[in-house]
Amino acid sequence: MEKLTIPKKSIYRISIYLRCLGRLIENEIETVSSTALAKAAGVKPAQLRKDIAHFGQFGTRGLGYSVKDLYSEIKSAMGGSNYHRVILVGVGNLGSALLRYQGFMREGYQVVSSFDAVPQAVITKGLPVPVLAVDQMEPYIRENQIKIAILCVPREQAQEVTNELVAAGITGILNFSSSVLIAPDHVTISCVDLALELENLSYFVS
Amino acid sequence: MEKLTIPKKSIYRISIYLRCLGRLIENEIETVSSTALAKAAGVKPAQLRKDIAHFGQFGTRGLGYSVKDLYSEIKSAMGGSNYHRVILVGVGNLGSALLRYQGFMREGYQVVSSFDAVPQAVITKGLPVPVLAVDQMEPYIRENQIKIAILCVPREQAQEVTNELVAAGITGILNFSSSVLIAPDHVTISCVDLALELENLSYFVS
DNA sequence: TGGTGTGAAGTGGTTCACAGCA
DNA sequence: TGCTGTGAACCACTTCACACCA
């Protein structure tokens, strides 16, 4: 795919624009200028235009962008029309909290199954998703062609489980395990480390 | 403070180094080279040395760094010896999940109180932390000199609550609200947006 | 006139490569 | 010899500023 030329940071911001545009659609606003949208997204107008230009030219000079057009163009360029099935690995404290919460799952995303080393330990918790044993993980991923996994196992097992996930065909990992993961280049890893975020914050609070 | 010259990204990585060093101490390893530590942290050796150099010179040429010395130097430079009291605002689904979980709270950090617009709605959930009404928030922050807040309110209220927090003296916000927050420069905001992370991932998974 | 699209300039952070010291 | 500390080169992204067009 040729889309690899778009910088990672742009992609990230574009996700933000997409969300802002969605809100504009809800409010039935039809046109938006780069200045207005940039303000909503918390970036500079020029940057927004550059980001959007990666996908092509959608704006009308003197007027701005058509909210609907821009939304659907970006959405399709991001492959966002696809339906994404996601698995969660490691149903401990954090894992089960996330499964129960799921407030971050948007339209088009669904946690279809979860896996744990000791599934019987958690099976009674009344979770909205089946909890299977880890030895069923690889076949499950293969058969259902899952691409994205949420990783909530303890640090000690994180790398090992990652290796299994990658071997089974996972190419995107949302890593909650406070561990530095090593994976091939074609695998994208996003780390969410709350302890790190807090520690980082505490440096800046005078 | 003069420490503002250290780039944000360096600070973030230094938090990672600190964690790696902690693990080395546990394993009673006394000396580490930039190459080894960089590998553990997932960065390049030169970058690690540059990062560390921001605080001064701690290494011994030809040998490496003393694990203990480096750890305590960084820790003190980061103001990490302080005890950090943190509040959580918005005890909804996500907020209460975080309160119950708290696995991300490390030594030196504690959620001392939480606030919600409708505290009686959540007060029975058996949380390990008191839930107060939002109108008690400002005085609480002032009296206890809280500096860090975890923000879990719905998007619509996020900016308003942020303004109150800042007015009361908060200078660090961990923002879970999937909202772009506007705040003065002296306030540091870290966004944790799981929906965004997922959307972002889904772009890269082929 | 007003707002996009974009080459060019600027900025910040990364990597290199080597001097210098135990 | 081995590894740190660091100026210099490099690179990626950001911002500017203006041509161009509805």
GROMACS .gro file of C-alpha atoms (C1' of nucleotides) in nm:
model
  456
    1MET     CA    1   0.000   0.000   0.000
    2GLU     CA    2   0.120   0.344  -0.090
    3LYS     CA    3  -0.044   0.511   0.206
    4LEU     CA    4   0.267   0.454   0.414
    5THR     CA    5   0.392   0.792   0.301
    6ILE     CA    6   0.148   0.967   0.531
    7PRO     CA    7   0.320   1.043   0.860
    8LYS     CA    8   0.191   0.865   1.167
    9LYS     CA    9   0.114   1.188   1.344
   10SER     CA   10  -0.104   1.303   1.058
   11ILE     CA   11  -0.306   0.984   1.074
   12TYR     CA   12  -0.357   1.035   1.443
   13ARG     CA   13  -0.480   1.390   1.397
   14ILE     CA   14  -0.701   1.284   1.111
   15SER     CA   15  -0.881   1.053   1.351
   16ILE     CA   16  -0.951   1.361   1.558
   17TYR     CA   17  -1.079   1.555   1.258
   18LEU     CA   18  -1.306   1.265   1.175
   19ARG     CA   19  -1.461   1.283   1.515
   20CYS     CA   20  -1.509   1.659   1.495
   21LEU     CA   21  -1.669   1.622   1.153
   22GLY     CA   22  -1.906   1.363   1.292
   23ARG     CA   23  -2.018   1.614   1.548
   24LEU     CA   24  -2.067   1.879   1.282
   25ILE     CA   25  -2.284   1.638   1.087
   26GLU     CA   26  -2.495   1.577   1.397
   27ASN     CA   27  -2.545   1.950   1.423
   28GLU     CA   28  -2.633   1.963   1.055
   29ILE     CA   29  -2.355   2.202   0.967
   30GLU     CA   30  -2.274   2.168   0.599
   31THR     CA   31  -1.958   2.365   0.546
   32VAL     CA   32  -1.651   2.423   0.756
   33SER     CA   33  -1.330   2.620   0.706
   34SER     CA   34  -0.988   2.487   0.793
   35THR     CA   35  -0.966   2.755   1.061
   36ALA     CA   36  -1.285   2.646   1.233
   37LEU     CA   37  -1.214   2.276   1.213
   38ALA     CA   38  -0.857   2.325   1.326
   39LYS     CA   39  -0.977   2.515   1.629
   40ALA     CA   40  -1.215   2.236   1.720
   41ALA     CA   41  -0.939   1.980   1.684
   42GLY     CA   42  -0.682   2.188   1.869
   43VAL     CA   43  -0.434   2.230   1.584
   44LYS     CA   44  -0.315   2.504   1.348
   45PRO     CA   45  -0.514   2.563   1.027
   46ALA     CA   46  -0.214   2.513   0.799
   47GLN     CA   47  -0.143   2.180   0.958
   48LEU     CA   48  -0.498   2.065   0.910
   49ARG     CA   49  -0.487   2.157   0.543
   50LYS     CA   50  -0.159   1.973   0.497
   51ASP     CA   51  -0.299   1.667   0.671
   52ILE     CA   52  -0.609   1.662   0.459
   53ALA     CA   53  -0.411   1.724   0.142
   54HIS     CA   54  -0.250   1.384   0.190
   55PHE     CA   55  -0.572   1.232   0.071
   56GLY     CA   56  -0.643   1.471  -0.214
   57GLN     CA   57  -0.819   1.800  -0.267
   58PHE     CA   58  -1.161   1.832  -0.116
   59GLY     CA   59  -1.189   2.198  -0.031
   60THR     CA   60  -1.351   2.478  -0.221
   61ARG     CA   61  -1.139   2.793  -0.225
   62GLY     CA   62  -1.312   3.084  -0.069
   63LEU     CA   63  -1.562   2.860   0.102
   64GLY     CA   64  -1.410   2.572   0.294
   65TYR     CA   65  -1.488   2.203   0.305
   66SER     CA   66  -1.816   2.023   0.263
   67VAL     CA   67  -1.855   1.850   0.598
   68LYS     CA   68  -2.024   1.541   0.459
   69ASP     CA   69  -1.787   1.497   0.166
   70LEU     CA   70  -1.480   1.544   0.376
   71TYR     CA   71  -1.612   1.301   0.634
   72SER     CA   72  -1.683   1.025   0.390
   73GLU     CA   73  -1.363   1.081   0.196
   74ILE     CA   74  -1.149   1.058   0.506
   75LYS     CA   75  -1.349   0.767   0.639
   76SER     CA   76  -1.302   0.565   0.326
   77ALA     CA   77  -0.939   0.665   0.289
   78MET     CA   78  -0.881   0.541   0.644
   79GLY     CA   79  -1.054   0.214   0.563
   80GLY     CA   80  -1.304   0.310   0.829
   81SER     CA   81  -1.604   0.160   0.662
   82ASN     CA   82  -1.476  -0.183   0.754
   83TYR     CA   83  -1.616  -0.367   1.050
   84HIS     CA   84  -1.342  -0.441   1.301
   85ARG     CA   85  -1.355  -0.740   1.527
   86VAL     CA   86  -1.119  -0.713   1.821
   87ILE     CA   87  -1.005  -0.959   2.084
   88LEU     CA   88  -0.889  -0.889   2.438
   89VAL     CA   89  -0.615  -1.095   2.599
   90GLY     CA   90  -0.568  -1.112   2.975
   91VAL     CA   91  -0.892  -1.086   3.169
   92GLY     CA   92  -0.749  -0.970   3.499
   93ASN     CA   93  -0.848  -0.658   3.689
   94LEU     CA   94  -0.789  -0.419   3.404
   95GLY     CA   95  -0.903  -0.656   3.132
   96SER     CA   96  -1.237  -0.726   3.292
   97ALA     CA   97  -1.287  -0.359   3.372
   98LEU     CA   98  -1.237  -0.278   3.005
   99LEU     CA   99  -1.469  -0.557   2.895
  100ARG     CA  100  -1.742  -0.435   3.124
  101TYR     CA  101  -1.690  -0.073   3.033
  102GLN     CA  102  -1.643  -0.086   2.656
  103GLY     CA  103  -1.735   0.280   2.635
  104PHE     CA  104  -1.444   0.326   2.398
  105MET     CA  105  -1.589   0.089   2.142
  106ARG     CA  106  -1.740   0.286   1.861
  107GLU     CA  107  -1.969   0.190   1.584
  108GLY     CA  108  -1.782  -0.053   1.364
  109TYR     CA  109  -1.577  -0.203   1.645
  110GLN     CA  110  -1.658  -0.498   1.864
  111VAL     CA  111  -1.475  -0.715   2.114
  112VAL     CA  112  -1.578  -1.056   1.990
  113SER     CA  113  -1.390  -1.271   2.237
  114SER     CA  114  -1.140  -1.262   2.519
  115PHE     CA  115  -0.870  -1.500   2.634
  116ASP     CA  116  -0.709  -1.581   2.964
  117ALA     CA  117  -0.460  -1.832   3.096
  118VAL     CA  118  -0.711  -1.935   3.363
  119PRO     CA  119  -1.050  -1.879   3.203
  120GLN     CA  120  -1.245  -2.061   3.473
  121ALA     CA  121  -1.123  -1.805   3.724
  122VAL     CA  122  -1.308  -1.529   3.546
  123ILE     CA  123  -1.584  -1.709   3.365
  124THR     CA  124  -1.837  -1.643   3.638
  125LYS     CA  125  -1.797  -1.268   3.643
  126GLY     CA  126  -2.086  -1.215   3.407
  127LEU     CA  127  -1.890  -1.055   3.131
  128PRO     CA  128  -2.060  -0.960   2.805
  129VAL     CA  129  -1.803  -1.154   2.604
  130PRO     CA  130  -1.688  -1.517   2.613
  131VAL     CA  131  -1.362  -1.591   2.794
  132LEU     CA  132  -1.164  -1.869   2.631
  133ALA     CA  133  -0.839  -2.040   2.722
  134VAL     CA  134  -0.522  -1.908   2.563
  135ASP     CA  135  -0.459  -2.230   2.375
  136GLN     CA  136  -0.768  -2.154   2.171
  137MET     CA  137  -0.636  -1.811   2.084
  138GLU     CA  138  -0.427  -1.889   1.778
  139PRO     CA  139  -0.692  -2.094   1.598
  140TYR     CA  140  -0.956  -1.835   1.685
  141ILE     CA  141  -0.751  -1.552   1.538
  142ARG     CA  142  -0.677  -1.750   1.224
  143GLU     CA  143  -1.030  -1.870   1.164
  144ASN     CA  144  -1.190  -1.534   1.224
  145GLN     CA  145  -0.909  -1.335   1.067
  146ILE     CA  146  -0.880  -1.103   1.363
  147LYS     CA  147  -0.632  -0.822   1.312
  148ILE     CA  148  -0.648  -0.620   1.634
  149ALA     CA  149  -0.584  -0.732   1.992
  150ILE     CA  150  -0.609  -0.550   2.323
  151LEU     CA  151  -0.331  -0.675   2.547
  152CYS     CA  152  -0.390  -0.669   2.924
  153VAL     CA  153  -0.169  -0.950   3.050
  154PRO     CA  154   0.092  -0.892   3.323
  155ARG     CA  155   0.423  -0.755   3.213
  156GLU     CA  156   0.605  -1.085   3.253
  157GLN     CA  157   0.392  -1.255   2.992
  158ALA     CA  158   0.347  -0.963   2.756
  159GLN     CA  159   0.627  -1.040   2.513
  160GLU     CA  160   0.546  -1.409   2.493
  161VAL     CA  161   0.178  -1.345   2.426
  162THR     CA  162   0.271  -1.080   2.171
  163ASN     CA  163   0.480  -1.333   1.982
  164GLU     CA  164   0.184  -1.569   1.972
  165LEU     CA  165  -0.050  -1.296   1.856
  166VAL     CA  166   0.182  -1.190   1.578
  167ALA     CA  167   0.239  -1.550   1.470
  168ALA     CA  168  -0.136  -1.597   1.448
  169GLY     CA  169  -0.179  -1.296   1.223
  170ILE     CA  170  -0.248  -1.000   1.450
  171THR     CA  171  -0.111  -0.676   1.304
  172GLY     CA  172  -0.237  -0.418   1.554
  173ILE     CA  173  -0.193  -0.430   1.931
  174LEU     CA  174  -0.330  -0.193   2.193
  175ASN     CA  175  -0.083  -0.257   2.472
  176PHE     CA  176  -0.192  -0.193   2.831
  177SER     CA  177   0.077  -0.410   2.982
  178SER     CA  178   0.332  -0.142   3.081
  179SER     CA  179   0.593  -0.335   2.893
  180VAL     CA  180   0.809  -0.251   2.593
  181LEU     CA  181   0.707  -0.492   2.321
  182ILE     CA  182   0.925  -0.610   2.036
  183ALA     CA  183   0.747  -0.699   1.715
  184PRO     CA  184   0.807  -0.702   1.339
  185ASP     CA  185   0.767  -0.378   1.147
  186HIS     CA  186   0.436  -0.469   0.990
  187VAL     CA  187   0.279  -0.482   1.337
  188THR     CA  188   0.156  -0.154   1.482
  189ILE     CA  189   0.164  -0.118   1.858
  190SER     CA  190  -0.002   0.156   2.060
  191CYS     CA  191   0.091   0.175   2.423
  192VAL     CA  192  -0.149   0.291   2.689
  193ASP     CA  193   0.039   0.314   3.012
  194LEU     CA  194  -0.146   0.501   3.279
  195ALA     CA  195   0.130   0.477   3.535
  196LEU     CA  196   0.367   0.631   3.284
  197GLU     CA  197   0.123   0.908   3.202
  198LEU     CA  198   0.086   0.992   3.570
  199GLU     CA  199   0.458   0.988   3.631
  200ASN     CA  200   0.507   1.207   3.331
  201LEU     CA  201   0.242   1.452   3.450
  202SER     CA  202   0.395   1.473   3.793
  203TYR     CA  203   0.712   1.610   3.639
  204PHE     CA  204   0.531   1.904   3.490
  205VAL     CA  205   0.313   1.995   3.784
  206SER     CA  206   0.578   2.229   3.922
  207MET     CA  207   1.204   2.652   3.687
  208GLU     CA  208   1.477   2.605   3.428
  209LYS     CA  209   1.389   2.246   3.356
  210LEU     CA  210   1.151   2.354   3.085
  211THR     CA  211   1.437   2.326   2.839
  212ILE     CA  212   1.413   1.948   2.845
  213PRO     CA  213   1.192   1.831   2.560
  214LYS     CA  214   0.865   1.666   2.651
  215LYS     CA  215   0.949   1.351   2.464
  216SER     CA  216   1.269   1.312   2.659
  217ILE     CA  217   1.082   1.336   2.985
  218TYR     CA  218   0.845   1.071   2.867
  219ARG     CA  219   1.125   0.836   2.775
  220ILE     CA  220   1.302   0.908   3.100
  221SER     CA  221   0.999   0.776   3.284
  222ILE     CA  222   1.053   0.455   3.092
  223TYR     CA  223   1.420   0.441   3.182
  224LEU     CA  224   1.327   0.490   3.543
  225ARG     CA  225   1.104   0.188   3.533
  226CYS     CA  226   1.371  -0.023   3.365
  227LEU     CA  227   1.625   0.086   3.623
  228GLY     CA  228   1.386  -0.012   3.898
  229ARG     CA  229   1.373  -0.360   3.755
  230LEU     CA  230   1.751  -0.377   3.733
  231ILE     CA  231   1.772  -0.283   4.099
  232GLU     CA  232   1.532  -0.564   4.185
  233ASN     CA  233   1.761  -0.803   4.004
  234GLU     CA  234   2.059  -0.658   4.191
  235ILE     CA  235   2.238  -0.551   3.877
  236GLU     CA  236   2.481  -0.274   3.962
  237THR     CA  237   2.603  -0.139   3.632
  238VAL     CA  238   2.440  -0.089   3.294
  239SER     CA  239   2.561   0.045   2.961
  240SER     CA  240   2.362   0.283   2.751
  241THR     CA  241   2.331   0.010   2.488
  242ALA     CA  242   2.176  -0.239   2.729
  243LEU     CA  243   1.941   0.008   2.894
  244ALA     CA  244   1.837   0.149   2.558
  245LYS     CA  245   1.750  -0.197   2.436
  246ALA     CA  246   1.535  -0.259   2.741
  247ALA     CA  247   1.358   0.073   2.690
  248GLY     CA  248   1.317   0.027   2.316
  249VAL     CA  249   1.523   0.327   2.205
  250LYS     CA  250   1.859   0.395   2.043
  251PRO     CA  251   2.166   0.418   2.269
  252ALA     CA  252   2.262   0.767   2.151
  253GLN     CA  253   1.918   0.894   2.230
  254LEU     CA  254   1.928   0.751   2.577
  255ARG     CA  255   2.261   0.919   2.644
  256LYS     CA  256   2.127   1.252   2.518
  257ASP     CA  257   1.822   1.218   2.735
  258ILE     CA  258   2.022   1.140   3.045
  259ALA     CA  259   2.271   1.415   2.970
  260HIS     CA  260   1.992   1.669   3.024
  261PHE     CA  261   2.027   1.606   3.393
  262GLY     CA  262   2.404   1.601   3.407
  263GLN     CA  263   2.683   1.346   3.378
  264PHE     CA  264   2.640   1.024   3.565
  265GLY     CA  265   2.817   0.767   3.351
  266THR     CA  266   3.164   0.628   3.379
  267ARG     CA  267   3.340   0.610   3.046
  268GLY     CA  268   3.437   0.261   2.951
  269LEU     CA  269   3.201   0.116   3.208
  270GLY     CA  270   2.850   0.250   3.192
  271TYR     CA  271   2.612   0.383   3.453
  272SER     CA  272   2.574   0.287   3.815
  273VAL     CA  273   2.217   0.162   3.827
  274LYS     CA  274   2.145   0.289   4.175
  275ASP     CA  275   2.303   0.629   4.124
  276LEU     CA  276   2.131   0.687   3.794
  277TYR     CA  277   1.800   0.579   3.939
  278SER     CA  278   1.813   0.813   4.233
  279GLU     CA  279   1.951   1.101   4.029
  280ILE     CA  280   1.672   1.077   3.775
  281LYS     CA  281   1.413   1.021   4.042
  282SER     CA  282   1.510   1.333   4.231
  283ALA     CA  283   1.549   1.538   3.914
  284MET     CA  284   1.197   1.437   3.818
  285GLY     CA  285   1.068   1.539   4.159
  286GLY     CA  286   0.968   1.179   4.201
  287SER     CA  287   1.036   1.159   4.570
  288ASN     CA  288   0.726   1.364   4.631
  289TYR     CA  289   0.404   1.203   4.735
  290HIS     CA  290   0.133   1.279   4.483
  291ARG     CA  291  -0.229   1.300   4.582
  292VAL     CA  292  -0.463   1.275   4.286
  293ILE     CA  293  -0.836   1.328   4.246
  294LEU     CA  294  -1.072   1.170   3.996
  295VAL     CA  295  -1.363   1.365   3.850
  296GLY     CA  296  -1.662   1.195   3.691
  297VAL     CA  297  -1.747   0.863   3.854
  298GLY     CA  298  -1.939   0.712   3.563
  299ASN     CA  299  -1.868   0.381   3.398
  300LEU     CA  300  -1.509   0.454   3.319
  301GLY     CA  301  -1.441   0.655   3.633
  302SER     CA  302  -1.563   0.385   3.868
  303ALA     CA  303  -1.380   0.118   3.671
  304LEU     CA  304  -1.059   0.313   3.715
  305LEU     CA  305  -1.126   0.369   4.085
  306ARG     CA  306  -1.184   0.001   4.142
  307TYR     CA  307  -0.889  -0.102   3.932
  308GLN     CA  308  -0.620   0.144   4.038
  309GLY     CA  309  -0.354  -0.093   3.908
  310PHE     CA  310  -0.186   0.203   3.749
  311MET     CA  311  -0.125   0.377   4.079
  312ARG     CA  312   0.233   0.331   4.180
  313GLU     CA  313   0.412   0.387   4.501
  314GLY     CA  314   0.394   0.759   4.571
  315TYR     CA  315   0.058   0.812   4.404
  316GLN     CA  316  -0.288   0.792   4.557
  317VAL     CA  317  -0.639   0.882   4.452
  318VAL     CA  318  -0.752   1.061   4.763
  319SER     CA  319  -1.102   1.158   4.656
  320SER     CA  320  -1.341   1.157   4.364
  321PHE     CA  321  -1.617   1.392   4.255
  322ASP     CA  322  -1.936   1.354   4.061
  323ALA     CA  323  -2.232   1.572   3.967
  324VAL     CA  324  -2.465   1.314   4.122
  325PRO     CA  325  -2.264   1.157   4.402
  326GLN     CA  326  -2.558   0.972   4.556
  327ALA     CA  327  -2.598   0.777   4.234
  328VAL     CA  328  -2.262   0.615   4.278
  329ILE     CA  329  -2.204   0.631   4.651
  330THR     CA  330  -2.334   0.280   4.709
  331LYS     CA  331  -2.105   0.108   4.467
  332GLY     CA  332  -1.855   0.024   4.737
  333LEU     CA  333  -1.570   0.225   4.595
  334PRO     CA  334  -1.243   0.246   4.785
  335VAL     CA  335  -1.248   0.626   4.771
  336PRO     CA  336  -1.504   0.884   4.886
  337VAL     CA  337  -1.730   1.032   4.619
  338LEU     CA  338  -1.813   1.396   4.682
  339ALA     CA  339  -2.035   1.645   4.501
  340VAL     CA  340  -1.872   1.869   4.245
  341ASP     CA  341  -1.945   2.182   4.442
  342GLN     CA  342  -1.702   2.057   4.703
  343MET     CA  343  -1.434   2.011   4.445
  344GLU     CA  344  -1.281   2.357   4.438
  345PRO     CA  345  -1.244   2.394   4.815
  346TYR     CA  346  -1.107   2.041   4.839
  347ILE     CA  347  -0.841   2.108   4.577
  348ARG     CA  348  -0.741   2.432   4.743
  349GLU     CA  349  -0.728   2.300   5.096
  350ASN     CA  350  -0.536   1.989   5.008
  351GLN     CA  351  -0.327   2.155   4.739
  352ILE     CA  352  -0.404   1.887   4.485
  353LYS     CA  353  -0.216   1.931   4.159
  354ILE     CA  354  -0.325   1.634   3.946
  355ALA     CA  355  -0.675   1.535   3.835
  356ILE     CA  356  -0.802   1.239   3.636
  357LEU     CA  357  -1.089   1.359   3.418
  358CYS     CA  358  -1.359   1.107   3.328
  359VAL     CA  359  -1.664   1.326   3.274
  360PRO     CA  360  -1.869   1.311   2.952
  361ARG     CA  361  -1.740   1.513   2.663
  362GLU     CA  362  -2.005   1.782   2.696
  363GLN     CA  363  -1.891   1.879   3.044
  364ALA     CA  364  -1.521   1.829   2.996
  365GLN     CA  365  -1.423   2.187   2.915
  366GLU     CA  366  -1.636   2.338   3.189
  367VAL     CA  367  -1.496   2.104   3.453
  368THR     CA  368  -1.145   2.169   3.324
  369ASN     CA  369  -1.194   2.540   3.375
  370GLU     CA  370  -1.300   2.479   3.733
  371LEU     CA  371  -1.006   2.248   3.797
  372VAL     CA  372  -0.759   2.500   3.660
  373ALA     CA  373  -0.917   2.782   3.856
  374ALA     CA  374  -0.882   2.579   4.171
  375GLY     CA  375  -0.513   2.519   4.115
  376ILE     CA  376  -0.484   2.193   3.922
  377THR     CA  377  -0.183   2.195   3.689
  378GLY     CA  378  -0.189   1.841   3.552
  379ILE     CA  379  -0.485   1.664   3.394
  380LEU     CA  380  -0.510   1.308   3.272
  381ASN     CA  381  -0.794   1.344   3.025
  382PHE     CA  382  -1.007   1.040   2.946
  383SER     CA  383  -1.296   1.242   2.812
  384SER     CA  384  -1.230   1.213   2.437
  385SER     CA  385  -1.250   1.588   2.415
  386VAL     CA  386  -1.000   1.850   2.308
  387LEU     CA  387  -0.935   2.061   2.616
  388ILE     CA  388  -0.826   2.421   2.617
  389ALA     CA  389  -0.618   2.532   2.912
  390PRO     CA  390  -0.346   2.782   3.001
  391ASP     CA  391   0.013   2.696   2.916
  392HIS     CA  392   0.114   2.619   3.270
  393VAL     CA  393  -0.134   2.331   3.276
  394THR     CA  394  -0.016   1.998   3.133
  395ILE     CA  395  -0.275   1.774   2.977
  396SER     CA  396  -0.227   1.412   2.878
  397CYS     CA  397  -0.500   1.259   2.669
  398VAL     CA  398  -0.593   0.895   2.694
  399ASP     CA  399  -0.846   0.825   2.424
  400LEU     CA  400  -0.901   0.458   2.366
  401ALA     CA  401  -1.147   0.506   2.082
  402LEU     CA  402  -0.890   0.719   1.905
  403GLU     CA  403  -0.617   0.464   1.961
  404LEU     CA  404  -0.834   0.191   1.816
  405GLU     CA  405  -0.931   0.399   1.516
  406ASN     CA  406  -0.571   0.484   1.461
  407LEU     CA  407  -0.469   0.120   1.483
  408SER     CA  408  -0.732   0.017   1.237
  409TYR     CA  409  -0.572   0.237   0.975
  410PHE     CA  410  -0.244   0.053   1.000
  411VAL     CA  411  -0.377  -0.303   1.011
  412SER     CA  412  -0.353  -0.342   0.635
  413DT     C1'  413  -1.303   3.891  -0.073
  414DG     C1'  414  -1.212   3.470   0.169
  415DG     C1'  415  -1.020   3.041   0.214
  416DT     C1'  416  -0.772   2.644  -0.001
  417DG     C1'  417  -0.337   2.423  -0.171
  418DT     C1'  418   0.151   2.423  -0.151
  419DG     C1'  419   0.651   2.540  -0.223
  420DA     C1'  420   0.985   2.722   0.082
  421DA     C1'  421   1.169   2.830   0.522
  422DG     C1'  422   1.195   2.710   0.996
  423DT     C1'  423   1.204   2.415   1.402
  424DG     C1'  424   1.277   2.039   1.707
  425DG     C1'  425   1.430   1.613   1.772
  426DT     C1'  426   1.717   1.211   1.622
  427DT     C1'  427   2.124   0.991   1.471
  428DC     C1'  428   2.595   0.988   1.360
  429DA     C1'  429   3.065   0.978   1.459
  430DC     C1'  430   3.426   1.075   1.717
  431DA     C1'  431   3.691   1.302   2.094
  432DG     C1'  432   3.797   1.203   2.559
  433DC     C1'  433   3.843   0.951   2.972
  434DA     C1'  434   3.843   0.530   3.306
  435DT     C1'  435   3.998  -0.108   2.499
  436DG     C1'  436   3.517   0.025   2.586
  437DC     C1'  437   3.172   0.331   2.664
  438DT     C1'  438   3.024   0.801   2.773
  439DG     C1'  439   2.938   1.282   2.632
  440DT     C1'  440   2.852   1.588   2.255
  441DG     C1'  441   2.906   1.889   1.841
  442DA     C1'  442   2.754   1.843   1.375
  443DA     C1'  443   2.471   1.647   1.016
  444DC     C1'  444   2.048   1.485   0.928
  445DC     C1'  445   1.563   1.418   0.904
  446DA     C1'  446   1.061   1.478   0.976
  447DC     C1'  447   0.731   1.752   1.071
  448DT     C1'  448   0.544   2.231   1.130
  449DT     C1'  449   0.463   2.687   1.006
  450DC     C1'  450   0.472   3.060   0.699
  451DA     C1'  451   0.334   3.312   0.317
  452DC     C1'  452   0.146   3.363  -0.097
  453DA     C1'  453  -0.039   3.208  -0.554
  454DC     C1'  454  -0.470   3.076  -0.705
  455DC     C1'  455  -0.949   3.017  -0.744
  456DA     C1'  456  -1.487   3.026  -0.630
   0.00000   0.00000   0.00000
